[in-house]
Coordinates of C-alpha atoms and ligand atoms in Angstrom, one line a residue:
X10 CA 0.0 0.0 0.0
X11 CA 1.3 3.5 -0.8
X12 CA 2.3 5.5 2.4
X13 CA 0.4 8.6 2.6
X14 CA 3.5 10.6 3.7
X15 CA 5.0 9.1 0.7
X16 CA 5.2 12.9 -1.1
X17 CA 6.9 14.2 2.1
X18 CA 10.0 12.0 1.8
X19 CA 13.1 11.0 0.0
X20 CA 13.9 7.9 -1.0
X21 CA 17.3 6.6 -1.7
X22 CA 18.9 3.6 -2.8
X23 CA 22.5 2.7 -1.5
X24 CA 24.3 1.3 -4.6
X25 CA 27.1 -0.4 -3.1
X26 CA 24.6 -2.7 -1.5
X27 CA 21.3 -2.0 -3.4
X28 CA 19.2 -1.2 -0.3
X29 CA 16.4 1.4 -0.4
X30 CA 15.7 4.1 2.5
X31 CA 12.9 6.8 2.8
X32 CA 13.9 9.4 5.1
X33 CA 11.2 11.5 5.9
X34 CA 11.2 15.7 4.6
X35 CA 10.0 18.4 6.9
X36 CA 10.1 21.8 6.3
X37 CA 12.2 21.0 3.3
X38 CA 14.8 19.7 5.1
X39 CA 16.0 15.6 5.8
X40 CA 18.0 15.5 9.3
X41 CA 21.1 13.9 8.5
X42 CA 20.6 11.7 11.5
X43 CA 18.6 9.6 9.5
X44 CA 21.7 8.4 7.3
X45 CA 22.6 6.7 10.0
X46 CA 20.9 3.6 9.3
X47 CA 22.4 3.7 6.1
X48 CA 25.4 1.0 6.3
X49 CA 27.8 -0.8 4.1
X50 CA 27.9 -3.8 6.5
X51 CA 26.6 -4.5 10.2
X52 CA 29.5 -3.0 11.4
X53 CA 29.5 0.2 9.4
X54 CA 29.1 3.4 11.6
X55 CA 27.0 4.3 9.2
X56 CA 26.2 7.4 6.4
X57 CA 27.5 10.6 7.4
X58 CA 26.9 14.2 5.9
X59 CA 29.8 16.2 4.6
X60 CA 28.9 19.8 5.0
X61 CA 32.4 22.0 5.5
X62 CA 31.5 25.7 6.4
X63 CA 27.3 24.7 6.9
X64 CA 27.2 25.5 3.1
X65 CA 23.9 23.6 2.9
X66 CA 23.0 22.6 6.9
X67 CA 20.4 24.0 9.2
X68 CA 22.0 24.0 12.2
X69 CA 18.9 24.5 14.6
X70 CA 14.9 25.6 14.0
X71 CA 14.4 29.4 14.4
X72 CA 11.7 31.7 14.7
X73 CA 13.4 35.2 14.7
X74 CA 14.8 36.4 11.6
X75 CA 13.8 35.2 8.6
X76 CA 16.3 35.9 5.2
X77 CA 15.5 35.4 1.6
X78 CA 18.9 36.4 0.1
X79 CA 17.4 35.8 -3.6
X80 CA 14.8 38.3 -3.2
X81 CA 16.7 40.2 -1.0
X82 CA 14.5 40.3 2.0
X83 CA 15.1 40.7 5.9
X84 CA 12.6 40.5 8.3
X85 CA 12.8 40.8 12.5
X86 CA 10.5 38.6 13.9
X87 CA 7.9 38.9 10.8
X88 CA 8.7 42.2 10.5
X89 CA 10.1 43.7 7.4
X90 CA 13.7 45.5 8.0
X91 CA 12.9 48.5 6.2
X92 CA 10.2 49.4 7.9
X93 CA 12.1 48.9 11.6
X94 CA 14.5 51.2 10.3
X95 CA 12.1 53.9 9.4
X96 CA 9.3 53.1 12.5
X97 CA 11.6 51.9 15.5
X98 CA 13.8 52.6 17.7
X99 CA 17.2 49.9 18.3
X100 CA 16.1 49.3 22.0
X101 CA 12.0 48.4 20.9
X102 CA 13.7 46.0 18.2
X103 CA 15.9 44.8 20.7
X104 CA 12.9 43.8 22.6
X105 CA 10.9 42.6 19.9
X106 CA 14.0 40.2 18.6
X107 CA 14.0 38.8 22.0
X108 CA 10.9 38.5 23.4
X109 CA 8.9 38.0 20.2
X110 CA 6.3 40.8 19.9
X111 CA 6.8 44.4 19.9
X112 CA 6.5 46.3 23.3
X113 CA 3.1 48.1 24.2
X114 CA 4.5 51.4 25.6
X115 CA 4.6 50.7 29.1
X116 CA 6.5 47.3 28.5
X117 CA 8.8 50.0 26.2
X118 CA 9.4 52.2 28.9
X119 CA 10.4 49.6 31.8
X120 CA 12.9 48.0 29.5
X121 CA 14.2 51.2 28.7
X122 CA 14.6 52.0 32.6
X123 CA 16.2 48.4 32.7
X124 CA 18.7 48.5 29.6
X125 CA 19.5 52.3 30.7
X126 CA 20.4 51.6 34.6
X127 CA 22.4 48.3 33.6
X128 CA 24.9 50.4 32.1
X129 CA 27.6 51.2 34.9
X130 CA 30.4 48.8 35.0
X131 CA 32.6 47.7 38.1
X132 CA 35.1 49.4 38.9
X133 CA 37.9 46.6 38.8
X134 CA 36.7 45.8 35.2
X135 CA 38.0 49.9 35.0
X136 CA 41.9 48.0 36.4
X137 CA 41.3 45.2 34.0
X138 CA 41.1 47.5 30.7
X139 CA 43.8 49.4 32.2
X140 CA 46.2 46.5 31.7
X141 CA 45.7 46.5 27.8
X142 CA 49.0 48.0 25.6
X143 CA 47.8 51.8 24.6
X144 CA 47.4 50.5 21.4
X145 CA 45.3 47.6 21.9
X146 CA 42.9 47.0 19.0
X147 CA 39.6 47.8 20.9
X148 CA 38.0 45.0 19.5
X149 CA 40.5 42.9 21.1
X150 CA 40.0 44.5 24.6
X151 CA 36.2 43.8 23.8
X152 CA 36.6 40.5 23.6
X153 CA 38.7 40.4 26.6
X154 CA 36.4 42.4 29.0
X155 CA 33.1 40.8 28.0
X156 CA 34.4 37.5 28.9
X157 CA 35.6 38.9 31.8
X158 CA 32.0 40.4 32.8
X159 CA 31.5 36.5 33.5
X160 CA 33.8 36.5 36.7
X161 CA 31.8 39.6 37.6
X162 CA 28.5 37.9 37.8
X163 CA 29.0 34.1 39.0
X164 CA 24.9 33.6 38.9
X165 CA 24.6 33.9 35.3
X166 CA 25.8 31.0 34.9
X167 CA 21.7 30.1 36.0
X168 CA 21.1 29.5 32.4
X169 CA 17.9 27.6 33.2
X170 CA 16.5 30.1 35.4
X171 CA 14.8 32.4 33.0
X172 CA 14.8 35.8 36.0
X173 CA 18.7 35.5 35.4
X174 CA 18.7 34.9 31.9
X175 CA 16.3 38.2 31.9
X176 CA 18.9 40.3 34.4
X177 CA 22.1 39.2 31.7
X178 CA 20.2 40.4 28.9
X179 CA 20.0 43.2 30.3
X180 CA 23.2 43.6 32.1
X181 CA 25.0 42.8 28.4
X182 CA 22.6 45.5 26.7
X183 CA 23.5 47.7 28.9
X184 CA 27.3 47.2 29.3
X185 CA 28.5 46.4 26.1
X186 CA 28.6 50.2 24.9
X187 CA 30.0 51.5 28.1
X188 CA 33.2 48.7 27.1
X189 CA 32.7 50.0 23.8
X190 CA 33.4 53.3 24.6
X191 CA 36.1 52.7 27.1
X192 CA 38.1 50.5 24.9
X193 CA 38.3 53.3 22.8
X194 CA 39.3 56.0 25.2
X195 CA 41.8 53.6 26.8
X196 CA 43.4 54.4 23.4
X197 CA 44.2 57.7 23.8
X198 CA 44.6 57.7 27.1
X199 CA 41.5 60.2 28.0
X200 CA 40.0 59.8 31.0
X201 CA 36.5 57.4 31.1
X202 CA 33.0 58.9 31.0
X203 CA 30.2 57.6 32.9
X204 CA 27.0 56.5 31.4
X205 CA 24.6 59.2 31.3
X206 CA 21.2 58.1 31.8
X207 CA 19.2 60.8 30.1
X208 CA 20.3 60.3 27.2
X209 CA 19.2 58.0 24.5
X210 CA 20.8 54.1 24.1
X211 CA 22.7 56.0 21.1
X212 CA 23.4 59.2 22.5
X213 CA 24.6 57.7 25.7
X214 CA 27.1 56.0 23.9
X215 CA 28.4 58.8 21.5
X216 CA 28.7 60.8 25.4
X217 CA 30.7 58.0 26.9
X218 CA 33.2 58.0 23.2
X219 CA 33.5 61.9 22.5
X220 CA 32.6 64.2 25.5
X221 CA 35.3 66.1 27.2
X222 CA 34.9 69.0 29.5
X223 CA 31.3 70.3 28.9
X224 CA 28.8 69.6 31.5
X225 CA 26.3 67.8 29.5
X226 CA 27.1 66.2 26.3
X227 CA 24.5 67.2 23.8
X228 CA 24.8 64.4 20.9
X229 CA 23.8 65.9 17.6
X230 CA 19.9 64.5 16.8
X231 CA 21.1 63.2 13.0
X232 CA 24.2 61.4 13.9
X233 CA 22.4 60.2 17.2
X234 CA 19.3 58.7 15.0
X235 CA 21.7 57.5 12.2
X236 CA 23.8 55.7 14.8
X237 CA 20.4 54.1 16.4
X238 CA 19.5 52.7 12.5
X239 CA 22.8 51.4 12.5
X240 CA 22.1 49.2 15.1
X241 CA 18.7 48.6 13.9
X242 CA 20.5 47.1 10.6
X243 CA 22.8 45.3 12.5
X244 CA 20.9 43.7 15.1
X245 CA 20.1 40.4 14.0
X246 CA 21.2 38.1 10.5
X247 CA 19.9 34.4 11.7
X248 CA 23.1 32.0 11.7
X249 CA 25.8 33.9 10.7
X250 CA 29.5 32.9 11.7
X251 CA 29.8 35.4 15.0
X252 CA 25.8 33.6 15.9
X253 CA 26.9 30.0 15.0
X254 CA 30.0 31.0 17.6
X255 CA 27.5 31.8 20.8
X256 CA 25.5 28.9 19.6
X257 CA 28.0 27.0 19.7
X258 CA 29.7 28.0 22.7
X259 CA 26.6 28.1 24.3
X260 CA 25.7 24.5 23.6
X261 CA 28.2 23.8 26.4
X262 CA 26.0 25.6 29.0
X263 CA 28.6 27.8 29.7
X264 CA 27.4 31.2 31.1
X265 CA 26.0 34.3 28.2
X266 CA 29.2 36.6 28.7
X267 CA 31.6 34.0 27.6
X268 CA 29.1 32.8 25.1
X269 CA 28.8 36.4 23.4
X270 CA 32.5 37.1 24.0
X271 CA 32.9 34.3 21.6
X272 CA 30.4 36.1 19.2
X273 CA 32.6 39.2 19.4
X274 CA 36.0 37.0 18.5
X275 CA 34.0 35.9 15.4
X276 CA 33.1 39.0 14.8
X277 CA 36.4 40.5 15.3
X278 CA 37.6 38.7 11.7
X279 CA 38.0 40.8 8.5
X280 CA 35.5 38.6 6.5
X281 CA 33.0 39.5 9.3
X282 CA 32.4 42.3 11.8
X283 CA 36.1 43.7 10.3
X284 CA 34.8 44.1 6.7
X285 CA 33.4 47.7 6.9
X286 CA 36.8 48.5 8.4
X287 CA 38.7 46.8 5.5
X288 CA 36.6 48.5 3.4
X289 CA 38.0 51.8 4.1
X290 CA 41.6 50.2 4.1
X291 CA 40.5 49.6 0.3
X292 CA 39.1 52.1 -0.4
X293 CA 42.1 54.4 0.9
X294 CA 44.4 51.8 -0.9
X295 CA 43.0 52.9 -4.1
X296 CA 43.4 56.7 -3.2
X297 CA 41.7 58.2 -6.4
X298 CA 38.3 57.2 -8.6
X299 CA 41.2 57.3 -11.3
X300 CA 42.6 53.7 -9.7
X301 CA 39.2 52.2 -9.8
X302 CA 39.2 50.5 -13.0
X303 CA 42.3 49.0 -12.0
X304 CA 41.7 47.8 -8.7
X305 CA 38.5 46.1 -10.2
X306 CA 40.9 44.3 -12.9
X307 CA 43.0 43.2 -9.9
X308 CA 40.4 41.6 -8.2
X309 CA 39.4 39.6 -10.8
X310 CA 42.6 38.3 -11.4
X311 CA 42.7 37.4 -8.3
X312 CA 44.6 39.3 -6.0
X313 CA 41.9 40.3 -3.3
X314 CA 38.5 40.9 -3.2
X315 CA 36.2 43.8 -2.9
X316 CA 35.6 44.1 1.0
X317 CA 31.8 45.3 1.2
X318 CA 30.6 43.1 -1.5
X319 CA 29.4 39.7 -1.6
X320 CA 27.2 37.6 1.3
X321 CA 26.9 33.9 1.8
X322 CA 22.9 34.0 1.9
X323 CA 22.0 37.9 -0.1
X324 CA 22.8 36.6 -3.9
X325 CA 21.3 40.6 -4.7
X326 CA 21.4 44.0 -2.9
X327 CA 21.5 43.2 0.5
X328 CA 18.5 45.0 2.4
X329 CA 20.6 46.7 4.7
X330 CA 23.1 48.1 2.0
X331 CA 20.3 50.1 0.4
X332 CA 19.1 51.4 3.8
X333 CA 22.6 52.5 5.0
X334 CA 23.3 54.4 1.5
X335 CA 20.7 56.5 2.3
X336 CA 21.8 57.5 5.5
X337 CA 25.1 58.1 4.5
X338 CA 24.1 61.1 2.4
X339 CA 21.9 62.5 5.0
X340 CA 25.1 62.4 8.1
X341 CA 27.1 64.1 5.3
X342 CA 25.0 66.7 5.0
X343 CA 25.8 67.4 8.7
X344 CA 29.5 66.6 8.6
X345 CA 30.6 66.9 5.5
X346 CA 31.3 64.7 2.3
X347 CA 33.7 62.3 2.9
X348 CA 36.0 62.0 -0.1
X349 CA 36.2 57.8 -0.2
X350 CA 32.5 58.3 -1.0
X351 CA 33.1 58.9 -4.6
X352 CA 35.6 55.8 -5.0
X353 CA 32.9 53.7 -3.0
X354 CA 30.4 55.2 -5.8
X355 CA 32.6 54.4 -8.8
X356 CA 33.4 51.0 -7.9
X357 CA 29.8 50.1 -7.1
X358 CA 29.0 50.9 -10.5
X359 CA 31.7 49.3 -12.0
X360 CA 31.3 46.1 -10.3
X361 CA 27.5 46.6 -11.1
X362 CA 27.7 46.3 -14.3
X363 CA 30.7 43.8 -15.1
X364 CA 30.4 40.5 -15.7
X365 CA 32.6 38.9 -13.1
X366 CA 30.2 40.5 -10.2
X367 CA 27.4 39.6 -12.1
X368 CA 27.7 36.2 -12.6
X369 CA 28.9 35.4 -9.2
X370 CA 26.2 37.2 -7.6
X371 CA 28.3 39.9 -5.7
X372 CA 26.3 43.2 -4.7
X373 CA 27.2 45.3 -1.6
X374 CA 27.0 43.9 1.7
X375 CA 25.8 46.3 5.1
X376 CA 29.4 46.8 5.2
X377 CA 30.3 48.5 2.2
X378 CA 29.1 52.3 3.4
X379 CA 28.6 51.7 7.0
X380 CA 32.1 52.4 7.4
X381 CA 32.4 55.9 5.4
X382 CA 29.3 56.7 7.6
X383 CA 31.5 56.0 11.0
X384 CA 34.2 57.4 9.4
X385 CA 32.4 60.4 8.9
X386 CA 30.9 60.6 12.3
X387 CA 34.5 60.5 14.1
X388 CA 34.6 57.0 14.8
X389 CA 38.0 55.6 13.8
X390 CA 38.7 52.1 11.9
X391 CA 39.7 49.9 15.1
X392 CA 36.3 50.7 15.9
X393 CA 34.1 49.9 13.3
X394 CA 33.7 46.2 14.4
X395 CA 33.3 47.1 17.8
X396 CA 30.5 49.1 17.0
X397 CA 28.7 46.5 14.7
X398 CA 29.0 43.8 18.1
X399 CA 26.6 47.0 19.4
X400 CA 24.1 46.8 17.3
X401 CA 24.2 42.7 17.2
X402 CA 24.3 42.3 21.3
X403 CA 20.3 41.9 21.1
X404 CA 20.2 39.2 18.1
X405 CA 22.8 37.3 20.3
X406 CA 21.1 37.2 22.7
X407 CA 17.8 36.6 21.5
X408 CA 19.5 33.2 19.9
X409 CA 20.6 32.4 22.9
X410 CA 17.6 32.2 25.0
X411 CA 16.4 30.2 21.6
X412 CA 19.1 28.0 22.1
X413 CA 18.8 27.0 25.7
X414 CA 14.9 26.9 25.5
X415 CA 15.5 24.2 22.9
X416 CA 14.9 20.7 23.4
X417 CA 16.2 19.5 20.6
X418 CA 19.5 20.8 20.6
X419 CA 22.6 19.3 22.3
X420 CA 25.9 20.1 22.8
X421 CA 27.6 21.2 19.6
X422 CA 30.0 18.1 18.3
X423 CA 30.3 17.8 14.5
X424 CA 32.2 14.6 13.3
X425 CA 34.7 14.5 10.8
X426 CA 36.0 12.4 7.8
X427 CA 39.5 11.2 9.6
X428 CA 42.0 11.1 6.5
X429 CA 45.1 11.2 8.6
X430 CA 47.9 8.4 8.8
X431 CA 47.0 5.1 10.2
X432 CA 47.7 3.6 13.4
X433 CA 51.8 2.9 13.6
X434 CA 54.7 2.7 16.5
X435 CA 56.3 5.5 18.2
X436 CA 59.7 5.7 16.7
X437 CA 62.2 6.7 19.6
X438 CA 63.8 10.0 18.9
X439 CA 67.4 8.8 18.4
X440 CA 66.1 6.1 15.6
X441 CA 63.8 9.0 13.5
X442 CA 65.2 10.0 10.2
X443 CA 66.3 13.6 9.2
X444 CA 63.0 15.3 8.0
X445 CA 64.6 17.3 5.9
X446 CA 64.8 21.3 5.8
X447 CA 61.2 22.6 7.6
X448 CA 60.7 25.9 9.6
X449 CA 61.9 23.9 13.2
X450 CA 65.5 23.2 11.1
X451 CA 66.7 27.2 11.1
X452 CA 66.9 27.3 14.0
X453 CA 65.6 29.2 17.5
X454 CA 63.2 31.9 16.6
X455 CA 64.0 34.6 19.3
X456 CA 61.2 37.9 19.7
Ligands
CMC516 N1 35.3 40.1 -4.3 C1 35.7 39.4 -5.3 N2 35.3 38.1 -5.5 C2 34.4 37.6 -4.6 C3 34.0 38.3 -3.5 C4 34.5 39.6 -3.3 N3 34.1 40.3 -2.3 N4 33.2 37.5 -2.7 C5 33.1 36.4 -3.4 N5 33.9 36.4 -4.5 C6 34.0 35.3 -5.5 C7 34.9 34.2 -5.0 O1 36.3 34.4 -5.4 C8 34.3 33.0 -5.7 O2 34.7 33.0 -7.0 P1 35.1 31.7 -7.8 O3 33.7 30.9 -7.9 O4 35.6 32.1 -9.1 O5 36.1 31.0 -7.0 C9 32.8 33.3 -5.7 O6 32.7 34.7 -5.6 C10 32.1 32.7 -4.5 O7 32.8 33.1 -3.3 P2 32.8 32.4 -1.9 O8 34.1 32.7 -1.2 O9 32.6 30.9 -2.2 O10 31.5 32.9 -1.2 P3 31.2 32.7 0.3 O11 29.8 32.6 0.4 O12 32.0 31.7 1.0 O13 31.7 34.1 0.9 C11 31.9 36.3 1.8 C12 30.9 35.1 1.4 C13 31.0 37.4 2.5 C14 32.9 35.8 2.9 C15 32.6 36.8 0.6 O14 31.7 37.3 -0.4 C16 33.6 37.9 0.9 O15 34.8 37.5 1.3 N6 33.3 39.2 0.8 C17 34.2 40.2 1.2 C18 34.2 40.4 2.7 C19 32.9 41.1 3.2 O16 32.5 42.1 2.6 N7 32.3 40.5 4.3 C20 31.1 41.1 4.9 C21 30.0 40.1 4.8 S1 28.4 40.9 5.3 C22 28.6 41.3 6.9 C23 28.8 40.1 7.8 O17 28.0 39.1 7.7 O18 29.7 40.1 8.6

């Protein structure tokens, strides 16, 4: 008789031994568990999938951001990205990415007080960031002092209790500007500024980077709401590599800080968070809309790529590109044009409209103006991925309440295809043979 689930399966034969499977399809997807059972002989562990990078593997089920990268489309928690941008605010999409729903305004205005009075620090963590070298990268000393947060607060390691899970959400909110910040001035050796509560999450955070002697900083209303969009854009991109990380991490049921400090070391990579900053390394590499043509040829020979363009999942103009283009030209109205615009400009076209880009599907990423935006608004390179682990605090953490609440998932083990030498003898040192001329042969490398 024909099973009725039949059209909601996939059937394969093995040909080494002839045998037929049906492994059931939900949601589009078979779970690779299932080729298991799939053996050579009795003996066999059994089938495995090979799937280096998650090229084609869903790592877990997920109901907060949803990404069509054909179609370009980006959507919070149903809703679409655009319209965030234009409507909210980063702290009510911060809410809405981890609690599901948008905030009615007195829910709005509690997690508001919450996030806002979670934002001092303790004052060893002040001793600890001391210790960095003056020109510590801050991203590095981001890394370093959110892990740290960890020894700070012992009981968030309560990762079942949901009232701590709620207190380190907010906690990391809160704190991870006020590191930001720090790291930052730690650079140049000014003195630290204390959160100012008054102020918005955005202009909070351009008082604790830029204010010096006045009173009361006053952060200009455009840069403060551009900044706030920029977070917005940033806050949340389903299982990318710097996500996959807290997942990951998280799996082991270790506490949220070193979970999201592992975000920020993924983050911290140039083919991540650190593309918008080599982006203007580019684009000040090619110095003049003169050397466009040529850098373009040079990439497509092979030697480099176009930071800013390209995406794993967007195979068209990524969402967020087209939001932040916009706002680019409305912050340089108020600062001033910067003059890598024009190359950025010229190369987009370019790249538009030759082949190479085309065929492989390569449009500009969220990073490709973001960075003449922070550029523009005083922020210098180091900081650029710093201020993108901001913005993506909340979509860490939303996954990771996902993550624990999940039944399903287990710690994080993948297997491997072993291809290394078999098992042989230990060969005592005096009876190896010369190995001929590698690095350990020239001798004692000495700092
Ligand atoms: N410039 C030139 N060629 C490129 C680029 C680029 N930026 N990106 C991809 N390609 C080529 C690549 O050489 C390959 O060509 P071929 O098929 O001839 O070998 C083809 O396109 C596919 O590339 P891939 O490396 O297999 O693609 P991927 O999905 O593994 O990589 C990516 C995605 C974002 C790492 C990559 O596009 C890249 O390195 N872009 C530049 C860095 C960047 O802007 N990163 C920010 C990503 S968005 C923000 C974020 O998520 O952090």
């Amino acid at each position: 008789m024909a099973d009725p689930n039949h059209c909601n399966s996939l059937s394969i034969t093995d040909n080494r031994t002839g045998k037929s499977y049906e492994l059931p399809i939900e949601h589009g997807t078979v779970r690779t568990m299932d080729l298991r059972q799939i053996k050579e002989s009795e003996d066999d562990f059994g089938l495995l999938g090979y799937d280096p990078s998650f090229l084609n593997t869903a790592s877990c089920k997920s109901q907060i951001t949803f990404i069509d990268g054909e179609k370009g489309i980006l959507r919070y928690r149903g809703y679409p990205i655009e319209q965030l941008a234009e409507k909210s605010s980063f702290l009510e999409t911060a809410y809405l990415l981890i609690k599901g729903e948008l905030p009615d305004k007195e829910r709005l205005a509690v997690w508001t007080y919450n996030i806002r009075h979670h934002t001092m620090i303790h004052a060893n963590l002040t001793k600890f960031m001391d210790g960095f070298r003056y020109d510590a990268h801050p991203m590095g000393i981001l890394v370093g002092t959110v892990g740290a947060l960890s020894t700070f607060y012992p009981d968030a390691k309560n990762i079942g209790d949901e009232e701590s899970r709620k207190l380190q959400v907010r906690r990391l909110i809160g704190k991870i500007p006020t590191l930001a910040a720090m790291s930052f001035r730690h650079h140049l050796g000014f003195p630290y500024v204390l959160p100012d509560n008054d102020l918005s999450y955005a202009g909070n955070f351009l008082s604790m980077m830029f204010r010096m002697t006045e009173q009361k900083y006053e952060p200009n209303p455009v840069l403060e709401k551009a900044l706030d969009v920029l977070f917005i854009l940033h806050a949340d991109h389903e299982q990318n590599c710097s996500t996959n990380a807290v997942r990951s991490v998280s799996s082991s049921k270790v506490d949220p800080y070193s979970a999201i400090a592992a975000g920020c070391a993924a983050l911290y990579g140039p083919l991540h968070g650190g593309a918008n900053e080599a982006v203007i390394r580019m684009l000040e590499g090619i110095g003049s809309v003169d050397n466009v043509s040529a850098f373009i040829k040079s990439v497509k020979s092979g030697k480099g790529r176009l930071m800013g363009f390209g995406h794993r999942v967007y195979k068209n103009y990524d969402p967020r590109a087209r939001i932040i283009k916009k706002i680019a030209f409305e912050v340089f109205e108020e600062t001033g044009r910067n003059p890598l615009l024009d190359i950025a400009i010229e190369l987009e076209r370019i790249a538009l409209e030759d082949d190479y880009f085309i065929g492989r599907k390569l449009y500009p990423n969220v990073d490709f103006y973001s960075g003449l935006i922070y550029q523009a608004m005083g922020f210098p390179t180091d900081m650029f991925p710093v201020l993108f682990a901001i913005g993506r605090a909340p979509g860490w953490l939303a996954q990771w309440i996902e993550h624990v609440k999940d039944p399903e998932q287990k710690i994080a083990r993948p297997r491997q295809i072993f291809l290394g030498a078999p098992c042989r003898d230990y060969v005592p040192l005096d009876e190896r043979p010369s190995r001929g001329d590698d690095e350990e042969k020239f001798g004692i490398c000495r700092l």
